[in-house]
Amino acid sequence: MSETEDFNLSGGGTEAISNGMTNGISNGTSEHREHKEHKHKHKDKDREKDRHRDKDRHKSSHKDKDRHSSSHKSSHKDKDRDKERSKDKEQSDKERHKDKDRERSDKDKHRDKERSDKDKHRDKDKERSDKDKHRDKDRDKHRDKDKERSDREKSRDKDRHRDEKKHSSSNGEKKERDKDRHSSSSHRSPHKDRDREKHKDKEKSPLEPEPIKEEDMCIKEEQLESEEEDKLVINEPVKEEPMEEEEDEGLPVSKEEPEEQLDDDEDDIPLSHRTHIKEEDDEEDDKPLAIRKKEKKKVKKEKKEKKSRGSKLMSSPGSQSESPTKKPKKEEEPGPLMAEAYVPLPSNVKFYYNGEHMHLSEEAEEVAGFYARMLEHDYTTKEVFNSNFMKDWRKVMTSKEREVITDISKCDFRRIHAYYVQQNEDRKNRSKEERKALKEKNEALIAEYGWCNIDSHKQRIGNFKIEPPGLFRGRGEHPKQGMLKKRIMPEDVIINCSKDSVIPKPPAGHKWKEVRADPSVTWLACWVENVQGQTKYVMLNAASKLKGEKDWQKYEMARKLHRRVDNIREQYRFDWKSKEMRIRQRAVALYFIDKLALRAGNEKDEDQADTVGCCSLRVEHISLHEEKDGKEYVVVFDFLGKDSIRYYNEESVERRVFKNLQLFKENKEDGNDLFDRLNTQILNKHLNELMDGLTAKVFRTYNASRTLQEQLDLLTNEEDPLPAKVLSYNRANRAVALLCNHQRAAPKTFDKSMANLQKKIDDKKEQIEETERDCKQLKKAAKSGGSQKEKMGYEKKKKALERLKEQLEKLVLSATDKEENKTIALGTSKLNYLDPRISVAWCKKYGVPVEKVYNKTQRQKFQWAIDMATAEYNFMGEPMNMSRNEYGDGEEEEDE
DNA sequence: AGCTCCACTTAGCAATTGACTG
DNA sequence: CAGTCAATTGCTAAGTGGAGCT
């Protein structure tokens, strides 16, 4: 079956759809594009400017104005910012949650028109008290979610603290790290900087570089060592500035007053130098990046399409060496599976406008259906979402419809909604047979579309289904939420397969946009999505050889970092004292990335949610406390990271870092970049000089895996029964998730199931009490004269009691586990950050079946590690002596 | 020398499945 | 066996970072 249906886009609806689409969509598309272009032109530029401007404006007039205009919009950002200011956690937490939830809708509107305003708004919003207004509003709309969220956050914070405690007491991951750093720094000699700087400019970097090819991953030790030596030498400080280390270390964190800040800095840098810093700043190179950039940025977009083909297409054929060794199929393949055609609503399911029944054209109806399905979702309470939806929906309407339908509040989608709800019900209530049939059908689909041939290996494809049309659901306060994601037709899809393979046939009556044979990339098909203009790819499954190899390389890179990390830490500590602002910023940022596992923080466009990472932190995202809760030099981080997940953390940092942060914040306002002389390219360039192939994200992988290894070593008890060992594993895993800030919404049924568990615990306790009573009695009986029988009875009871206690223990343990896991997601780190060989080795070492740690898909994904790692494997140990070929060739794969 | 674009990894939530319980 | 709820799978958005263009 496979061959034939290749492109079978399910015939029926296709035509109708294609027609419909032509009308509505093409329209929409072009409009859209224009729209975008405009934005783009201004985006970057404005953004930068705005930020700066903000400063100026800040204080003055705008605030009020902005406030008004943005009052509804700002939601979360504002809140967040406000919160930051107010240290009142509890309260702020609640609010924040809301924000997170994505209620921040307001902004979006603005963005569309006045980008520049946005920034202003941001700043203003923060500063003001709009919060309140917002809050109220938000509350109404999102109460439930908000609640949930806030709970979540609270608990999160709690957890975090808890965790910290744990850490310090039980394993003290963080501490250890810090320690390490300290010690290394103490040996450090001064001058490295200088050397380093020199080198930077012309030669490579002090910390040797080295080509990072795959072979590198298998570098032998000797190699490594020698490299290290080199780097050390290079780094060796030349001994110049007297003040350096000793002094620093000497005056440790004493209790200097605020003014000391200066002194402090001075001790690092002579006054003259300091001035220097400033001056330099002002001059050329020391100008904040934003300023430099500002003036340049321009439009982008537009071109897109054209180039894709020329340059790369068919790039060097033989390029086996190229990293993505790809090579699509040889036999016939069906190509990607197109989305199912739209099935029109039954005629009795009606749409009402302004109270009156209104018949919709098929396309308008389809889009109405997208919205109707979401009627109960929070999204539909957001203004941005609704207005984006209306805009796009109207684009697909007939002119007549468009004339009538102008106000979403007059739209009544409830029948349509009810219809889809019913459909869901029906689906749930399918009979066994139906389910089975459906399942088989699905498997057949996978069998047909889910595989491809690469280098004559049959490999599973990850996402062979083209994304169906729908409404764009951005995360957080996304300005484009609610926009229509249009249906992708074969004419939009580019196929990438090897030259000698049979070209997949497009669905009947259709053509592919293009068929190419580019061996330098791994995707099999791609298309451009209309909402954000991004390319979407059909790629291989995680269990495929290709992905496995890359995964392995990733961890080898992290292990390589382990061998250099001491030096790198030394280096950045040294750089904290640099005369150059940009160096200091780079060093402090790197410290955050290393210590806190922050993401790099690329710059973002204005038409995306406002989230940040390390390099893009703004002034309002951290607050500094000389002393907080008994800790010195505390930095409080509070910002929205990837996926608009809040990152909240109070960290005690080293004095020098603290002082530097104060310096970085000087003369800046909310909305300004904290690291205004740094961005991810600069940082990564520096990292690459320190170690070939090193980038910011390697630190996350490294610290995550290292934490797992350390935690496992620490927490696992040889004699523990299996469940306890598994619990230890989960705890170690959790420590990582916490480090990486991997969150999840608390399960909806969390409270309930927690209560259930608690009840079990109570019951068990009762049972134990009872048994204890019995036990005592038996004991008496057994002692006083007791017969053999009585004695035996007593013993038996005693054992039963033990067992019960064990069970209780276990229950309590799992309750703890559960509670701790409430808002923590373990899966992300397990899947993306933890060297699977650590887990596999642990399983082997302690006799734990791998299934206890990895489910079926995970085992497939990590098959390479399961095959490769022995009980002795240690992430921080010496590299294994294996070549990638060993792995690559042998086993593998799910040949069906 | 910066910027854009492209490719690919990482991410949380939704939908579905499956295990467990009464 | 039905009903629950946790676990797993699916989906696709949102990051990172290199390459190539201007």
mmCIF file of C-alpha atoms in Angstrom, chain A residues 583-807:
data_model
loop_
_atom_site.group_PDB
_atom_site.id
_atom_site.type_symbol
_atom_site.label_atom_id
_atom_site.label_comp_id
_atom_site.label_asym_id
_atom_site.label_seq_id
_atom_site.Cartn_x
_atom_site.Cartn_y
_atom_site.Cartn_z
ATOM 1 C CA ILE A 583 35.050 41.810 29.461
ATOM 2 C CA ARG A 584 33.521 42.147 32.860
ATOM 3 C CA GLN A 585 30.069 41.767 31.527
ATOM 4 C CA ARG A 586 31.065 38.762 29.583
ATOM 5 C CA ALA A 587 32.632 37.233 32.630
ATOM 6 C CA VAL A 588 29.686 37.851 34.872
ATOM 7 C CA ALA A 589 27.271 36.546 32.304
ATOM 8 C CA LEU A 590 29.325 33.450 31.916
ATOM 9 C CA TYR A 591 29.324 33.002 35.639
ATOM 10 C CA PHE A 592 25.543 33.032 35.588
ATOM 11 C CA ILE A 593 25.409 30.603 32.759
ATOM 12 C CA ASP A 594 27.770 28.295 34.524
ATOM 13 C CA LYS A 595 26.474 28.572 38.024
ATOM 14 C CA LEU A 596 22.789 28.938 37.332
ATOM 15 C CA ALA A 597 22.505 27.142 34.040
ATOM 16 C CA LEU A 598 20.832 30.103 32.404
ATOM 17 C CA ARG A 599 20.234 29.989 28.684
ATOM 18 C CA ALA A 600 22.308 32.149 26.436
ATOM 19 C CA GLY A 601 19.593 34.677 25.738
ATOM 20 C CA ASN A 602 19.554 35.656 22.102
ATOM 21 C CA GLU A 603 17.914 38.855 21.134
ATOM 22 C CA LYS A 604 14.348 38.609 20.080
ATOM 23 C CA ASP A 605 12.153 40.417 17.684
ATOM 24 C CA GLU A 606 9.375 42.561 18.842
ATOM 25 C CA ASP A 607 6.778 40.363 17.347
ATOM 26 C CA GLN A 608 7.505 37.634 19.807
ATOM 27 C CA ALA A 609 6.756 37.298 23.468
ATOM 28 C CA ASP A 610 9.052 39.286 25.659
ATOM 29 C CA THR A 611 11.244 36.682 27.255
ATOM 30 C CA VAL A 612 14.909 36.753 28.091
ATOM 31 C CA GLY A 613 17.945 34.648 28.771
ATOM 32 C CA CYS A 614 21.270 35.545 30.253
ATOM 33 C CA CYS A 615 22.638 37.971 27.699
ATOM 34 C CA SER A 616 19.311 39.644 27.207
ATOM 35 C CA LEU A 617 18.576 40.240 30.872
ATOM 36 C CA ARG A 618 17.398 43.719 31.545
ATOM 37 C CA VAL A 619 17.923 45.867 34.539
ATOM 38 C CA GLU A 620 14.547 45.106 35.971
ATOM 39 C CA HIS A 621 15.148 41.392 35.958
ATOM 40 C CA ILE A 622 17.547 41.326 38.828
ATOM 41 C CA SER A 623 17.584 43.072 42.121
ATOM 42 C CA LEU A 624 20.570 43.316 44.377
ATOM 43 C CA HIS A 625 20.649 42.904 48.097
ATOM 44 C CA GLU A 626 23.762 43.347 50.110
ATOM 45 C CA GLU A 627 22.155 41.075 52.558
ATOM 46 C CA LYS A 628 19.021 39.037 52.416
ATOM 47 C CA ASP A 629 17.741 36.329 54.672
ATOM 48 C CA GLY A 630 21.076 36.045 56.295
ATOM 49 C CA LYS A 631 22.948 35.662 53.080
ATOM 50 C CA GLU A 632 25.336 38.156 51.683
ATOM 51 C CA TYR A 633 25.361 39.573 48.207
ATOM 52 C CA VAL A 634 22.119 38.183 47.086
ATOM 53 C CA VAL A 635 20.923 38.581 43.548
ATOM 54 C CA VAL A 636 17.254 38.032 42.986
ATOM 55 C CA PHE A 637 16.413 36.938 39.513
ATOM 56 C CA ASP A 638 12.902 37.259 38.329
ATOM 57 C CA PHE A 639 12.157 37.085 34.672
ATOM 58 C CA LEU A 640 10.311 35.135 32.053
ATOM 59 C CA GLY A 641 12.470 32.691 30.176
ATOM 60 C CA LYS A 642 11.797 30.379 27.304
ATOM 61 C CA ASP A 643 8.136 29.593 26.842
ATOM 62 C CA SER A 644 7.399 32.455 29.206
ATOM 63 C CA ILE A 645 8.217 30.291 32.131
ATOM 64 C CA ARG A 646 9.140 32.356 35.068
ATOM 65 C CA TYR A 647 12.560 32.068 36.543
ATOM 66 C CA TYR A 648 12.724 33.158 40.115
ATOM 67 C CA ASN A 649 15.801 32.595 42.138
ATOM 68 C CA GLU A 650 17.652 34.203 44.976
ATOM 69 C CA GLU A 651 21.306 33.501 44.762
ATOM 70 C CA SER A 652 24.133 34.519 46.922
ATOM 71 C CA VAL A 653 26.967 35.457 44.643
ATOM 72 C CA GLU A 654 30.514 36.397 45.143
ATOM 73 C CA ARG A 655 31.204 39.885 46.197
ATOM 74 C CA ARG A 656 32.989 40.762 43.056
ATOM 75 C CA VAL A 657 30.099 39.662 40.969
ATOM 76 C CA PHE A 658 27.798 41.638 43.103
ATOM 77 C CA LYS A 659 29.849 44.754 42.767
ATOM 78 C CA ASN A 660 30.024 44.299 39.095
ATOM 79 C CA LEU A 661 26.310 44.016 38.846
ATOM 80 C CA GLN A 662 25.927 47.229 40.713
ATOM 81 C CA LEU A 663 28.234 48.791 38.249
ATOM 82 C CA PHE A 664 26.323 47.387 35.310
ATOM 83 C CA LYS A 665 23.119 48.772 36.647
ATOM 84 C CA GLU A 666 24.497 52.183 37.253
ATOM 85 C CA ASN A 667 22.768 54.855 35.328
ATOM 86 C CA LYS A 668 20.388 52.494 33.718
ATOM 87 C CA GLU A 669 16.699 52.197 33.944
ATOM 88 C CA ASP A 670 14.324 49.392 33.700
ATOM 89 C CA GLY A 671 14.130 48.304 30.157
ATOM 90 C CA ASN A 672 17.832 48.735 29.569
ATOM 91 C CA ASP A 673 20.008 45.763 28.959
ATOM 92 C CA LEU A 674 21.921 44.651 31.967
ATOM 93 C CA PHE A 675 24.774 43.533 29.786
ATOM 94 C CA ASP A 676 24.790 46.291 27.281
ATOM 95 C CA ARG A 677 28.132 45.329 25.865
ATOM 96 C CA LEU A 678 27.396 41.723 25.391
ATOM 97 C CA ASN A 679 25.323 39.485 23.246
ATOM 98 C CA THR A 680 25.314 35.799 22.516
ATOM 99 C CA GLN A 681 27.528 36.049 19.492
ATOM 100 C CA ILE A 682 30.186 37.821 21.459
ATOM 101 C CA LEU A 683 29.884 35.395 24.279
ATOM 102 C CA ASN A 684 29.979 32.359 22.075
ATOM 103 C CA LYS A 685 32.849 33.666 20.141
ATOM 104 C CA HIS A 686 34.760 34.006 23.332
ATOM 105 C CA LEU A 687 33.756 30.563 24.448
ATOM 106 C CA ASN A 688 34.867 29.078 21.233
ATOM 107 C CA GLU A 689 38.233 30.607 21.833
ATOM 108 C CA LEU A 690 38.400 29.006 25.208
ATOM 109 C CA MET A 691 37.559 25.610 23.865
ATOM 110 C CA ASP A 692 36.829 24.476 20.424
ATOM 111 C CA GLY A 693 33.160 23.851 19.981
ATOM 112 C CA LEU A 694 32.206 25.459 23.264
ATOM 113 C CA THR A 695 29.023 27.485 23.346
ATOM 114 C CA ALA A 696 26.795 28.707 26.123
ATOM 115 C CA LYS A 697 24.443 25.822 25.904
ATOM 116 C CA VAL A 698 27.157 23.312 26.554
ATOM 117 C CA PHE A 699 27.265 24.593 30.095
ATOM 118 C CA ARG A 700 23.689 23.666 30.612
ATOM 119 C CA THR A 701 24.275 20.188 29.363
ATOM 120 C CA TYR A 702 27.425 19.886 31.346
ATOM 121 C CA ASN A 703 26.096 21.125 34.624
ATOM 122 C CA ALA A 704 22.943 19.108 34.267
ATOM 123 C CA SER A 705 24.760 15.864 33.593
ATOM 124 C CA ARG A 706 27.340 16.535 36.189
ATOM 125 C CA THR A 707 24.662 17.199 38.736
ATOM 126 C CA LEU A 708 22.988 13.937 37.943
ATOM 127 C CA GLN A 709 26.193 12.027 38.269
ATOM 128 C CA GLU A 710 27.039 13.650 41.554
ATOM 129 C CA GLN A 711 23.604 13.282 42.965
ATOM 130 C CA LEU A 712 23.382 9.670 42.043
ATOM 131 C CA ASP A 713 26.695 8.943 43.612
ATOM 132 C CA LEU A 714 25.591 10.729 46.674
ATOM 133 C CA LEU A 715 22.067 9.525 47.080
ATOM 134 C CA THR A 716 22.184 5.946 46.030
ATOM 135 C CA ASN A 717 22.439 3.371 48.695
ATOM 136 C CA GLU A 718 23.750 0.041 47.678
ATOM 137 C CA GLU A 719 21.533 -1.821 50.113
ATOM 138 C CA ASP A 720 18.373 0.039 49.429
ATOM 139 C CA PRO A 721 15.518 -1.922 47.997
ATOM 140 C CA LEU A 722 14.655 -1.247 44.415
ATOM 141 C CA PRO A 723 11.962 1.353 45.007
ATOM 142 C CA ALA A 724 14.231 3.369 47.220
ATOM 143 C CA LYS A 725 16.887 3.326 44.585
ATOM 144 C CA VAL A 726 14.464 4.501 42.004
ATOM 145 C CA LEU A 727 13.402 7.237 44.307
ATOM 146 C CA SER A 728 16.989 8.287 44.645
ATOM 147 C CA TYR A 729 17.241 8.408 40.937
ATOM 148 C CA ASN A 730 14.206 10.574 40.677
ATOM 149 C CA ARG A 731 15.566 12.867 43.278
ATOM 150 C CA ALA A 732 18.784 13.244 41.414
ATOM 151 C CA ASN A 733 16.778 13.893 38.300
ATOM 152 C CA ARG A 734 14.772 16.456 40.154
ATOM 153 C CA ALA A 735 17.838 18.306 41.278
ATOM 154 C CA VAL A 736 18.661 18.738 37.631
ATOM 155 C CA ALA A 737 15.191 19.833 36.675
ATOM 156 C CA LEU A 738 15.365 22.419 39.366
ATOM 157 C CA LEU A 739 18.688 23.632 38.163
ATOM 158 C CA CYS A 740 17.375 23.955 34.662
ATOM 159 C CA ASN A 741 14.089 25.428 35.803
ATOM 160 C CA HIS A 742 11.978 22.853 34.060
ATOM 161 C CA GLN A 743 8.463 23.405 35.129
ATOM 162 C CA ARG A 744 5.073 22.100 34.431
ATOM 163 C CA ALA A 745 1.607 23.090 35.406
ATOM 164 C CA ALA A 746 0.550 21.272 38.496
ATOM 165 C CA PRO A 747 -1.559 18.361 37.371
ATOM 166 C CA LYS A 748 -5.187 19.292 37.484
ATOM 167 C CA THR A 749 -5.930 16.481 39.782
ATOM 168 C CA PHE A 750 -2.979 17.019 41.948
ATOM 169 C CA ASP A 751 -4.789 17.958 45.101
ATOM 170 C CA LYS A 752 -7.156 15.158 44.771
ATOM 171 C CA SER A 753 -4.625 12.495 44.200
ATOM 172 C CA MET A 754 -2.542 13.928 46.971
ATOM 173 C CA ALA A 755 -5.486 13.617 49.263
ATOM 174 C CA ASN A 756 -5.946 10.041 48.197
ATOM 175 C CA LEU A 757 -2.413 9.276 48.978
ATOM 176 C CA GLN A 758 -2.710 10.958 52.315
ATOM 177 C CA LYS A 759 -5.664 8.857 53.124
ATOM 178 C CA LYS A 760 -3.732 5.764 52.370
ATOM 179 C CA ILE A 761 -1.070 6.948 54.676
ATOM 180 C CA ASP A 762 -3.515 7.600 57.430
ATOM 181 C CA ASP A 763 -5.085 4.224 56.981
ATOM 182 C CA LYS A 764 -1.761 2.604 57.141
ATOM 183 C CA LYS A 765 -0.923 4.411 60.292
ATOM 184 C CA GLU A 766 -4.075 3.274 61.866
ATOM 185 C CA GLN A 767 -3.356 -0.223 60.835
ATOM 186 C CA ILE A 768 0.016 0.011 62.389
ATOM 187 C CA GLU A 769 -1.357 1.230 65.638
ATOM 188 C CA GLU A 770 -3.711 -1.636 65.727
ATOM 189 C CA THR A 771 -1.049 -4.104 64.999
ATOM 190 C CA GLU A 772 1.111 -2.585 67.601
ATOM 191 C CA ARG A 773 -1.535 -3.090 70.160
ATOM 192 C CA ASP A 774 -1.953 -6.675 69.170
ATOM 193 C CA CYS A 775 1.687 -7.086 69.225
ATOM 194 C CA LYS A 776 2.025 -5.903 72.733
ATOM 195 C CA GLN A 777 -0.568 -8.242 73.913
ATOM 196 C CA LEU A 778 1.012 -11.146 72.212
ATOM 197 C CA LYS A 779 4.267 -10.183 73.666
ATOM 198 C CA LYS A 780 2.870 -10.333 77.085
ATOM 199 C CA ALA A 781 1.320 -13.641 76.430
ATOM 200 C CA ALA A 782 4.481 -14.964 74.960
ATOM 201 C CA LYS A 783 6.621 -13.785 77.802
ATOM 202 C CA SER A 784 4.517 -14.843 80.618
ATOM 203 C CA GLY A 785 4.650 -18.446 80.243
ATOM 204 C CA GLY A 786 3.850 -18.435 76.630
ATOM 205 C CA SER A 787 3.662 -21.560 74.680
ATOM 206 C CA GLN A 788 5.625 -22.166 71.567
ATOM 207 C CA LYS A 789 2.645 -21.225 69.617
ATOM 208 C CA GLU A 790 2.204 -17.981 71.353
ATOM 209 C CA LYS A 791 5.772 -17.119 70.784
ATOM 210 C CA MET A 792 5.473 -17.825 67.170
ATOM 211 C CA GLY A 793 2.389 -15.750 66.978
ATOM 212 C CA TYR A 794 4.227 -12.895 68.498
ATOM 213 C CA GLU A 795 7.075 -13.198 66.094
ATOM 214 C CA LYS A 796 4.715 -13.282 63.237
ATOM 215 C CA LYS A 797 2.938 -10.242 64.380
ATOM 216 C CA LYS A 798 6.164 -8.478 64.839
ATOM 217 C CA LYS A 799 7.094 -9.180 61.312
ATOM 218 C CA ALA A 800 3.774 -8.026 60.055
ATOM 219 C CA LEU A 801 4.310 -4.850 61.936
ATOM 220 C CA GLU A 802 7.639 -4.344 60.322
ATOM 221 C CA ARG A 803 6.159 -4.857 56.958
ATOM 222 C CA LEU A 804 3.469 -2.356 57.629
ATOM 223 C CA LYS A 805 5.968 0.142 58.735
ATOM 224 C CA GLU A 806 7.922 -0.373 55.608
ATOM 225 C CA GLN A 807 4.851 0.151 53.559
#
